[in-house]
XYZ file of C-alpha atoms in Angstrom:
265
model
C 66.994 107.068 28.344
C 70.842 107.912 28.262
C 71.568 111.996 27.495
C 74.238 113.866 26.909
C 73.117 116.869 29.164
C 71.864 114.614 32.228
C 73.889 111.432 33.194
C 71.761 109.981 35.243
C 73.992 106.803 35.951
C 76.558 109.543 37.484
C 74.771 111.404 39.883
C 73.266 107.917 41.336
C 77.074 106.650 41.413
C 77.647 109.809 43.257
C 75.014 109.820 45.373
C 75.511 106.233 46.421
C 79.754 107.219 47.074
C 78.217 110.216 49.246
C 76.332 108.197 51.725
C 78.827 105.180 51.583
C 81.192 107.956 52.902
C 79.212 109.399 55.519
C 78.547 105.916 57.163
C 82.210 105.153 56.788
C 82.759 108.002 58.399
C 80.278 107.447 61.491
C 81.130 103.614 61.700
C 85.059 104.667 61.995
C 84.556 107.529 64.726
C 82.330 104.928 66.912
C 85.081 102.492 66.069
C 87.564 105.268 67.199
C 85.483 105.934 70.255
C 84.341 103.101 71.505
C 80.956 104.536 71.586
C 77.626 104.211 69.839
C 75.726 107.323 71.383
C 76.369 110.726 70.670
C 74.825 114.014 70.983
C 74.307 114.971 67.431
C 72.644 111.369 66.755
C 70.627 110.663 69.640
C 70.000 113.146 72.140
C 67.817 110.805 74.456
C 70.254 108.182 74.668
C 72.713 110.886 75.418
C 70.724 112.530 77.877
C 70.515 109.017 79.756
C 74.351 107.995 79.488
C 74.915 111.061 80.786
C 72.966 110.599 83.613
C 73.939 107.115 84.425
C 78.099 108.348 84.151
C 76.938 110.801 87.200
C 75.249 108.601 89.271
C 78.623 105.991 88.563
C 80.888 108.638 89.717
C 78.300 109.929 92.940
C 78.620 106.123 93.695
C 82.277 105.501 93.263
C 82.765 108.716 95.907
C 80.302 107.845 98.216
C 81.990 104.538 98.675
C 85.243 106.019 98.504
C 85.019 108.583 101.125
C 82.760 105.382 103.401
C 86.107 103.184 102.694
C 88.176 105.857 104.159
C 85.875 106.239 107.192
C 85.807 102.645 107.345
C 90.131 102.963 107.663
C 89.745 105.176 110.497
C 87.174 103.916 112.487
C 89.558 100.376 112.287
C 92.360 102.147 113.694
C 90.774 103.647 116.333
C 89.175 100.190 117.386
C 92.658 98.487 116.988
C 93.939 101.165 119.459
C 91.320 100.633 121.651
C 91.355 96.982 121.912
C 95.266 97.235 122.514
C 94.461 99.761 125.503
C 91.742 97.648 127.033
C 94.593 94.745 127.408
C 97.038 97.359 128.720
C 94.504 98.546 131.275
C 94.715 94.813 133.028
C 98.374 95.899 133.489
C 97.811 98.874 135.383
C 95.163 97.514 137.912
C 97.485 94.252 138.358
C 100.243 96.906 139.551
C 97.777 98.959 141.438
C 97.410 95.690 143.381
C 100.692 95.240 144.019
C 100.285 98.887 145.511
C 97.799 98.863 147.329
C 100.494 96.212 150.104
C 100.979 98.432 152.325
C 104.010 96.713 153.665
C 106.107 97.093 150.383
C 109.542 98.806 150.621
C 109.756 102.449 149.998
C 112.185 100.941 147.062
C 109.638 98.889 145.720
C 106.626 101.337 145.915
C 108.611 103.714 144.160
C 109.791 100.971 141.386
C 105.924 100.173 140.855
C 104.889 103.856 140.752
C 107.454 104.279 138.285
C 106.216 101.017 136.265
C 102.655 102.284 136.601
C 103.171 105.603 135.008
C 104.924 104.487 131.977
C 102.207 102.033 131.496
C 99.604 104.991 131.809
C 102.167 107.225 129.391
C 101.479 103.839 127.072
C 97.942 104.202 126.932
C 97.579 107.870 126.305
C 100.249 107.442 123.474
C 98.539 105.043 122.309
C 95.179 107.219 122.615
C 96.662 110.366 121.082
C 97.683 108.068 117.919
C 95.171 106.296 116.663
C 94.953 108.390 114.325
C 94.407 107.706 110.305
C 94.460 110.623 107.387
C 93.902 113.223 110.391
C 91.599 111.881 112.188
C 91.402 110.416 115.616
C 87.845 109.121 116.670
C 88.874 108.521 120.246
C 90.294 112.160 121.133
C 86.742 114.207 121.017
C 88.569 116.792 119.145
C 86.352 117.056 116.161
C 82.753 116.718 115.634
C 81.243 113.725 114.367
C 81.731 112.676 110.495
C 78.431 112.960 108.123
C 79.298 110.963 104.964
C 78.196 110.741 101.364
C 75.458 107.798 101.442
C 74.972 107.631 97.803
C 72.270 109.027 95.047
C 69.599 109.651 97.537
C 72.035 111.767 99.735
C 71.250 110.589 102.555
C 74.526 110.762 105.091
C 76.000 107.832 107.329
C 77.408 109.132 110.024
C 80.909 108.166 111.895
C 80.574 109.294 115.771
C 83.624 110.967 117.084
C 84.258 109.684 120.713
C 85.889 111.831 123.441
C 87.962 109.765 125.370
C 89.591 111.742 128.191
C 93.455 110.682 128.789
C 94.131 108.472 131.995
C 95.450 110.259 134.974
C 96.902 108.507 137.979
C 99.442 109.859 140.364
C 101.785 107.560 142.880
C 99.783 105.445 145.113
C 100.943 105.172 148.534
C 98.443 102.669 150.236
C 95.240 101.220 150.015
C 93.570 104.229 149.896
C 95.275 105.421 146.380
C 94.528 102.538 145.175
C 91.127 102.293 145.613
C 91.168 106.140 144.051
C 93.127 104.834 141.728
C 90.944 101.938 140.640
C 88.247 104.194 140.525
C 89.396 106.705 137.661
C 90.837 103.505 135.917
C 87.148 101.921 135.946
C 85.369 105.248 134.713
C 88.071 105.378 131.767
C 87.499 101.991 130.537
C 83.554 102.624 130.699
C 84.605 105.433 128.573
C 86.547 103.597 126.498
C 83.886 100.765 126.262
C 81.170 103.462 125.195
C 83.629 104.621 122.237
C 84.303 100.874 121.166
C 80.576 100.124 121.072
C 80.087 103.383 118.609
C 82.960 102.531 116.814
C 81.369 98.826 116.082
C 78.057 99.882 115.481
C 79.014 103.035 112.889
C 81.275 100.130 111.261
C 79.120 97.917 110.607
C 77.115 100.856 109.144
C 79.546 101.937 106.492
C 80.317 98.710 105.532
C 76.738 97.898 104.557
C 76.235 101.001 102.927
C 79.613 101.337 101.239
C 78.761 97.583 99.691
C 75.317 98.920 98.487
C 77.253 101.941 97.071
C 79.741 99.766 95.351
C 77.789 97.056 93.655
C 74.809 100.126 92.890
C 77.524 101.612 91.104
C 78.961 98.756 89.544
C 75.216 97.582 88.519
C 75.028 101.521 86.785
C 78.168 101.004 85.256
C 77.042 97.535 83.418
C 74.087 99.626 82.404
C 75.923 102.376 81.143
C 78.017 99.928 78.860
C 74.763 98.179 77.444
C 73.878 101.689 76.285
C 76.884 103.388 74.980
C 79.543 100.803 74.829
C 80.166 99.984 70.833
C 80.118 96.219 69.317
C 83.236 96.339 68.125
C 82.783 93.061 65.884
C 79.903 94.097 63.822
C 81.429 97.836 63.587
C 84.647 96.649 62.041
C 82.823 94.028 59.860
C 80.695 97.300 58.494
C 83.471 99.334 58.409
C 84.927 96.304 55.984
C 81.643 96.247 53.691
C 81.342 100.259 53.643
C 84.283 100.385 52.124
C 83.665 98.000 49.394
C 80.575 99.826 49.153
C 82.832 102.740 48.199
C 84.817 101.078 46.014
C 81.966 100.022 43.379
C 80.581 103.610 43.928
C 83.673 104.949 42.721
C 83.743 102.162 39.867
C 80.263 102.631 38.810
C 80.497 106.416 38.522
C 84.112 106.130 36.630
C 81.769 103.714 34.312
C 79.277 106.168 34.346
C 81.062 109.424 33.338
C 82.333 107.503 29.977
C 78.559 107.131 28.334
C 78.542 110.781 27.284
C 82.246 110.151 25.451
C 81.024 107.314 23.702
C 77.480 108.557 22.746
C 79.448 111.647 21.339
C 81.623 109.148 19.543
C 78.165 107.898 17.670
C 78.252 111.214 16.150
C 81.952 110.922 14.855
């Protein structure tokens, strides 16, 4: 029945425009956003991406601060490698000292050969260092590490390598000294390289877990919140058509009082 006092036709054109608008309005700030879940919509879903984004970030630190490690435990081992072939050096010139018939000349020539190379190694000892932090020196304490979501650490052993000390050698006896402390310093040495490899091989495996766990959270946290861009612009497109004959059908609407008032002309 059409009335003068209750157009009907009007208020469903207007309550059609109304909720046209409000989806227009949702589909364009998702659009905008790039995501499908928020708060005021669905809390669960919330609740969960929210989650997930800390567990991504946990991950992304723990294998972050296990790549770092990773940096300075190479460093060290490159040192210690290059000392270990440095060390065959030293006892070759030991050797050569321990003739007891060189030339005062010569001995001193060797002696002064022999503590550079020494100097060389603890150099090189004192510098492998990377962001701070020398795993050879014993001058810190051993590294706990972030292991991921679980919190469980890996730990990066800090190895106290003493410096090499060797004064002039004068005869066989020296020497033999001499060979002595060099021998006890490469066991040391050996004992920090072995460490070194084993805690390597450690963070490697567990910064790979970290990274692909983190990676495989990531993927999950798209699936939930990530927006499908296609079908949100394509109902963006129809919304707004939507709003279009909702505007038409109420301007349609709002003339059947006029002309039913025209009857009475």
């Amino acid at each position: 029945m059409t009335s003068i006092s209750s157009n009907v036709s009007a208020l469903l054109a207007q309550r059609f425009l109304r909720t046209n608008a409000s989806e227009a309005a949702e589909t364009q700030s998702r659009t905008a956003s790039g995501e499908r879940v928020q708060a005021t919509q669905d809390a669960a879903s919330f609740a969960v991406a929210a989650s997930a984004r800390g567990d991504v970030k946990a991950f992304a630190a723990a294998a972050s601060a296990m790549q770092g490690a990773t940096a300075a435990g190479m460093v060290a081992v490159s040192a210690g490698e290059a000392i270990v072939g440095r060390l065959g050096d030293v006892r070759a010139k030991l050797a050569q000292l321990a003739d007891e018939s060189l030339a005062p000349k010569s001995r001193a020539a060797l002696n002064a050969e022999l503590a550079a190379s020494v100097g060389g190694i603890n150099e090189q000892l004192a510098g492998a260092t990377f962001n701070g932090i020398n795993l050879l020196s014993g001058a810190g304490a051993d590294k706990a590490l972030p292991g991921g979501r679980d919190g469980s650490p890996a730990t990066l052993r800090d190895n106290d390598v003493r410096p090499l000390s060797l004064g002039p050698v004068g005869g066989v006896a020296d020497a033999a000294g001499a060979l002595l402390r060099v021998d006890a310093f490469r066991q040391s040495l050996d004992g920090a390289l072995r460490n070194l490899g084993g805690d390597l091989s450690q963070l490697r495996a567990r910064a790979e877990v970290a990274q692909q766990t983190g990676e495989a959270n990531s993927f999950g946290l798209g699936a939930l919140v990530n927006v499908d861009l296609a079908r949100e612009s394509a109902s963006l497109a129809s919304l707004q058509v939507r709003q279009q004959l909702s505007g038409t059908s109420m301007g349609i609407a709002n003339q059947t009082p006029s002309a039913l008032l025209s009857l009475l002309r």
